Coordinates of C-alpha atoms in Angstrom, one line a residue:
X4 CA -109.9 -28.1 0.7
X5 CA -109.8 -30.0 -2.5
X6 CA -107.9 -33.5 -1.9
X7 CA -104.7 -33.8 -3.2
X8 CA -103.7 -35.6 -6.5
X9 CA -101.0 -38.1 -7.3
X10 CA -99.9 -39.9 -10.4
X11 CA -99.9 -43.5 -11.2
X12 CA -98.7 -45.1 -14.2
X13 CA -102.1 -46.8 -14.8
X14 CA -105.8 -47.2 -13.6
X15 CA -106.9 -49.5 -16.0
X16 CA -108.6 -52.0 -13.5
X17 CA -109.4 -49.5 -11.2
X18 CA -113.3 -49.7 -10.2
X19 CA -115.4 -48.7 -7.1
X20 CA -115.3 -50.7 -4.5
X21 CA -111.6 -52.0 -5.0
X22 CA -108.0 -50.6 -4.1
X23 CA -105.1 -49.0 -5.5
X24 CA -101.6 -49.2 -4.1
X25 CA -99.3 -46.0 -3.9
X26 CA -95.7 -46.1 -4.0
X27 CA -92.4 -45.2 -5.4
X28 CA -91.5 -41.4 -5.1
X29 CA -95.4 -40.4 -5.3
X30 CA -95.9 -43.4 -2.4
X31 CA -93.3 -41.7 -0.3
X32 CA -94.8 -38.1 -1.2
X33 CA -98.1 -38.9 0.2
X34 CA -96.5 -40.7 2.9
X35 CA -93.1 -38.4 4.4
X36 CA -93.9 -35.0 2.7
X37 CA -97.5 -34.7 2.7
X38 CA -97.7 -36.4 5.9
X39 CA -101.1 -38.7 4.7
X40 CA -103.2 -40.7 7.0
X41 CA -105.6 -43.3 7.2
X42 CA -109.2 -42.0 6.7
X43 CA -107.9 -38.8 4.4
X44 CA -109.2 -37.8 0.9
X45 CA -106.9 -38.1 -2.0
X46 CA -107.2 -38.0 -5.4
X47 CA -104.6 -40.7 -8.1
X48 CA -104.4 -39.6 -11.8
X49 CA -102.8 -41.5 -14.8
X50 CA -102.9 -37.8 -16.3
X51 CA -104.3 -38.9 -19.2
X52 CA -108.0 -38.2 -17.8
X53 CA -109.2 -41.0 -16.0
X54 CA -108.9 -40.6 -12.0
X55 CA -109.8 -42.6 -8.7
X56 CA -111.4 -40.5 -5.6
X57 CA -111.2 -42.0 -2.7
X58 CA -109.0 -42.3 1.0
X59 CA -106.2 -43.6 2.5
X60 CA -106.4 -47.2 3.6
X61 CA -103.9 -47.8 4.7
X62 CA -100.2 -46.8 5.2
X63 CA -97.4 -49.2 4.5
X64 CA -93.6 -47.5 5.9
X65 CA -92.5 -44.1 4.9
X66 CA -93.0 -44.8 1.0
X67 CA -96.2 -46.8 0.2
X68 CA -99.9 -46.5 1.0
X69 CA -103.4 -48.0 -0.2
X70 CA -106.2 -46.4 -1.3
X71 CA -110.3 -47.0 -0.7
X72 CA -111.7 -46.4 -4.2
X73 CA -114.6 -44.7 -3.8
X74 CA -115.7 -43.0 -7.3
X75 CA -113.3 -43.3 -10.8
X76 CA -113.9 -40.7 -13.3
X77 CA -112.8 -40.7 -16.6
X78 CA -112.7 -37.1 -18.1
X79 CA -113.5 -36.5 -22.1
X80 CA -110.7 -34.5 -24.1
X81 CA -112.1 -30.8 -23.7
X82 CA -113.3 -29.1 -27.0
X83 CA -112.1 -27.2 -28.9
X84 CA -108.6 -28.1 -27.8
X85 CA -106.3 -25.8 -26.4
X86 CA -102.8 -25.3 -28.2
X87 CA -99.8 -23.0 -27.3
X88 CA -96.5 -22.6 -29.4
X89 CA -94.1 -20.9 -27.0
X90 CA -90.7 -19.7 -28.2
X91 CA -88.2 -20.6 -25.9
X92 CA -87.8 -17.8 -23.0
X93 CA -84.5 -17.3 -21.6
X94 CA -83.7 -18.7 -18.1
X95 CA -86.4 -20.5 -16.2
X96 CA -89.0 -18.2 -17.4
X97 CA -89.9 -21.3 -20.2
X98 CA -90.9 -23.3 -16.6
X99 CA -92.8 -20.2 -15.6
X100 CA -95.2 -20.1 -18.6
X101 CA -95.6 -24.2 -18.8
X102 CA -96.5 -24.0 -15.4
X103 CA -98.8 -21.0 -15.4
X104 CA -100.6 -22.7 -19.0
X105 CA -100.5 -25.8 -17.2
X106 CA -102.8 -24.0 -14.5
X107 CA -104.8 -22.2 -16.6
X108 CA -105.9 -25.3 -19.0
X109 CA -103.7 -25.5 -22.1
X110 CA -104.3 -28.7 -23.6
X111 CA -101.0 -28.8 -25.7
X112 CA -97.4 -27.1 -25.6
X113 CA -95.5 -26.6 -28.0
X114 CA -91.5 -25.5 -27.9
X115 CA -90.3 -23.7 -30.7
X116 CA -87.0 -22.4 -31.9
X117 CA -87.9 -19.2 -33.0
X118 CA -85.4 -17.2 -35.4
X119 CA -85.5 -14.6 -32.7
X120 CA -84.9 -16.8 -29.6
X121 CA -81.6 -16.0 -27.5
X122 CA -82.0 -19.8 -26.1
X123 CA -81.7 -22.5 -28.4
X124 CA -82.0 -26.4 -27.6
X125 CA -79.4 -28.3 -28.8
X126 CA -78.3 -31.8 -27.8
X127 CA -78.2 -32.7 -24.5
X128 CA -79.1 -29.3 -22.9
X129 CA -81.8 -29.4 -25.2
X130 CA -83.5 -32.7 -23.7
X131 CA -82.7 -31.4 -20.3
X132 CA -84.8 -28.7 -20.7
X133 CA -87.4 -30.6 -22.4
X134 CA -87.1 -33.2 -19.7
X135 CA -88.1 -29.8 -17.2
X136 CA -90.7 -28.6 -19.4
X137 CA -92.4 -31.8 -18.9
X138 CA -91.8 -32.3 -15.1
X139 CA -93.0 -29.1 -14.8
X140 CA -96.5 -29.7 -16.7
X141 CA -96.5 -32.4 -14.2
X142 CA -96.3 -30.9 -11.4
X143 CA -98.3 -28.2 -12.4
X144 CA -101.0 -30.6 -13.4
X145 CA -101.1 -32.0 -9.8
X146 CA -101.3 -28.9 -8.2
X147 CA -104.3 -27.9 -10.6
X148 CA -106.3 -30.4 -9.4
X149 CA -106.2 -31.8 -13.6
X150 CA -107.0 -35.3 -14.5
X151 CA -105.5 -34.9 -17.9
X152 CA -102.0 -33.1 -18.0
X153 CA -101.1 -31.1 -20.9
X154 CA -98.4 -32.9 -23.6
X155 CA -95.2 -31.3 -24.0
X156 CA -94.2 -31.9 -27.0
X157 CA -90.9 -32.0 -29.1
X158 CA -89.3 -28.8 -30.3
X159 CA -90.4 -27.5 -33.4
X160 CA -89.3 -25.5 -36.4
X161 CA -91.2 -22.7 -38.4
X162 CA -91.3 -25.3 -40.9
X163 CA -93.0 -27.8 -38.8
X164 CA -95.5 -25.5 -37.0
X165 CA -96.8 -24.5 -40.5
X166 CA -97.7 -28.1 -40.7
X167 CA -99.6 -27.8 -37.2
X168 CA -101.4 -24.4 -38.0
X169 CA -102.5 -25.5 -41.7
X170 CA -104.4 -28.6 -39.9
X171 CA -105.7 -25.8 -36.8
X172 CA -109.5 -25.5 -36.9
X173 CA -107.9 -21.6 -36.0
X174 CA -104.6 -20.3 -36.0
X175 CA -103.3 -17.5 -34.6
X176 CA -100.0 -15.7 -34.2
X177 CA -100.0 -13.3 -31.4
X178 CA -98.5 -9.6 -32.4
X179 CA -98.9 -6.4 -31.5
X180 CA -99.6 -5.1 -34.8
X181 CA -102.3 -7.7 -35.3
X182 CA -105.7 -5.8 -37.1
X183 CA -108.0 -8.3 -35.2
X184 CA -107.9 -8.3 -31.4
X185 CA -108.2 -12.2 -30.2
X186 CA -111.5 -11.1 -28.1
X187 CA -113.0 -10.6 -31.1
X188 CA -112.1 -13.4 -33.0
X189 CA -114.7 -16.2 -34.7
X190 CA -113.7 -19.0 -32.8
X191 CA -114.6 -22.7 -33.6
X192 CA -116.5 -25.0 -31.4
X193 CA -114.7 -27.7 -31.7
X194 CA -111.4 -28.9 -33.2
X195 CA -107.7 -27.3 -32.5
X196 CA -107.2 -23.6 -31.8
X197 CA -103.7 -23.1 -32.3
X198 CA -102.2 -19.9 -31.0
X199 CA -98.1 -19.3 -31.4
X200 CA -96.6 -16.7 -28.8
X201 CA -93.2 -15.2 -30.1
X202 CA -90.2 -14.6 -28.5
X203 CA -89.0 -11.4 -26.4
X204 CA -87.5 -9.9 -30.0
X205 CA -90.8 -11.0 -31.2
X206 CA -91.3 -13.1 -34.6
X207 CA -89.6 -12.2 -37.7
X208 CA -91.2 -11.1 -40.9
X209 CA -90.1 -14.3 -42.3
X210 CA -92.0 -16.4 -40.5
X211 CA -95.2 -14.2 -40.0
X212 CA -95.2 -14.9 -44.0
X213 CA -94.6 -18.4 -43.6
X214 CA -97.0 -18.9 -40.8
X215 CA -99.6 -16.4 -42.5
X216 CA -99.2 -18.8 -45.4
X217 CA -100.4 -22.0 -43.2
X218 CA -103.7 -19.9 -42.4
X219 CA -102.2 -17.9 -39.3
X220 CA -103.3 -14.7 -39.2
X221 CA -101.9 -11.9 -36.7
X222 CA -104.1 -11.2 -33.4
X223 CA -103.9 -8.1 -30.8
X224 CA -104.5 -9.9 -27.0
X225 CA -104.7 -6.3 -25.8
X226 CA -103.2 -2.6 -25.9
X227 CA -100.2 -3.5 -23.4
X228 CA -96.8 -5.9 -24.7
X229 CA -96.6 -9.1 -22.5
X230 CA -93.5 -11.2 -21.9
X231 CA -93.0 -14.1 -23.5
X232 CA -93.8 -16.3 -20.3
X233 CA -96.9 -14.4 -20.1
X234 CA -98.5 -14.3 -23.1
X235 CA -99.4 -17.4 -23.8
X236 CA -101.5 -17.6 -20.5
X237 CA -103.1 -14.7 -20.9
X238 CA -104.4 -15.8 -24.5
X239 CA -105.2 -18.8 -23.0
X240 CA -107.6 -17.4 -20.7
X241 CA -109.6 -15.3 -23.2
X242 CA -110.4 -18.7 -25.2
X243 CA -110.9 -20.3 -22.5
X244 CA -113.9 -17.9 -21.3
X245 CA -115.0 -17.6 -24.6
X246 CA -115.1 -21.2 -25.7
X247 CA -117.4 -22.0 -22.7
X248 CA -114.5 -24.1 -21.1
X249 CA -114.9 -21.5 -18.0

């Protein structure tokens, strides 16, 4: 079984050879929850792609432990990079689809306030939910095993995501009367493949024009209608196998 992975702020200094102390709420984690002890594997991230592979040292109380360092690995941004605009779901299904794109390898997520979206983030309930969104890519990165976790970033406009697709090496909007099914499409090597997911009363004329505009054209990911939360890991899987990244 693959070790497990915590996150520290930094690993900087970390080399073979030396130590790393664990503590705060991923200290007591490792220590209370997961029950760690000294001789075990375990893996510490800064999620940002470098991580230490080593064991467990030592065990200070219920919230702290040190770790051997054995091996640090510092993992290249993959190419082409991985983008998904998701339209806010209703409910926790916006947690379900970080979490299942966190698993599946999206690089970057993008919240949008699609025309057609029932939710809408505004104010505070709108950073609370971001706050979760983020948590969530988090945790989801851990559980993946990932050494980089995907950025969550702030919620964005049709306006602004025009911006994003017109710099895309390719942009896509999914839709079901898309002429071009994604398996098909040319994809780049390298670059940003941009791919926006619509909401469950799918996008609006409006901003297919706008989008189509920015150099988005509509794609077909296959002959059924997905959710919302699902889409965007589905999609996410086909580029992924076809880019090589699997």
């Amino acid at each position: 079984m693959t070790a497990p992975v915590f996150v520290v702020e930094s690993l900087a200094t970390a080399q073979a050879g030396a130590q790393v102390r664990l503590d705060g709420p991923e200290g007591r984690h490792a220590v209370s929850v997961r029950r760690l002890r000294v001789g075990e594997e375990i893996i510490l991230t800064d999620g940002a792609g470098t991580g230490v592979y080593g064991e467990v040292a030592a065990v200070d109380g219920k919230d702290a432990l040190t770790v051997a360092v054995a091996e640090v690995r510092d993992e290249p941004e993959p190419q082409p990079r991985i983008t998904v605009v998701q339209a806010l779901p209703k409910g926790d299904r916006g947690e379900v689809a970080v979490e299942t794109m966190t698993e599946t390898g999206v690089d970057v997520i993008v919240p949008w306030s699609a025309a057609r979206c029932v939710t809408q983030w505004r104010g505070e309930r709108g950073a609370k939910s971001l706050r979760k969104w983020r948590a969530t890519a988090r945790e989801a990165g851990k559980q993946a095993r990932r050494l980089r976790f995907p950025e969550v970033t702030e919620p964005h406009s049709s306006k602004q995501l025009a911006e994003l697709l017109q710099g895309a090496a390719f942009a896509a909007v999914l839709h079901e009367e898309g002429s071009e099914p994604l398996a098909r499409a040319e994809l780049p090597a390298e670059g940003d493949i941009v791919l926006v997911v619509g909401p469950e009363g799918g996008v609006s004329p409006e901003e297919l024009a706008i989008f189509a505009a920015a150099g988005a054209k509509p794609c077909l990911l296959g002959p059924t209608v997905l959710r919302t939360s699902t889409a965007g890991t589905a999609a996410a899987a086909v580029l992924l196998a076809r880019t090589g990244r699997w």
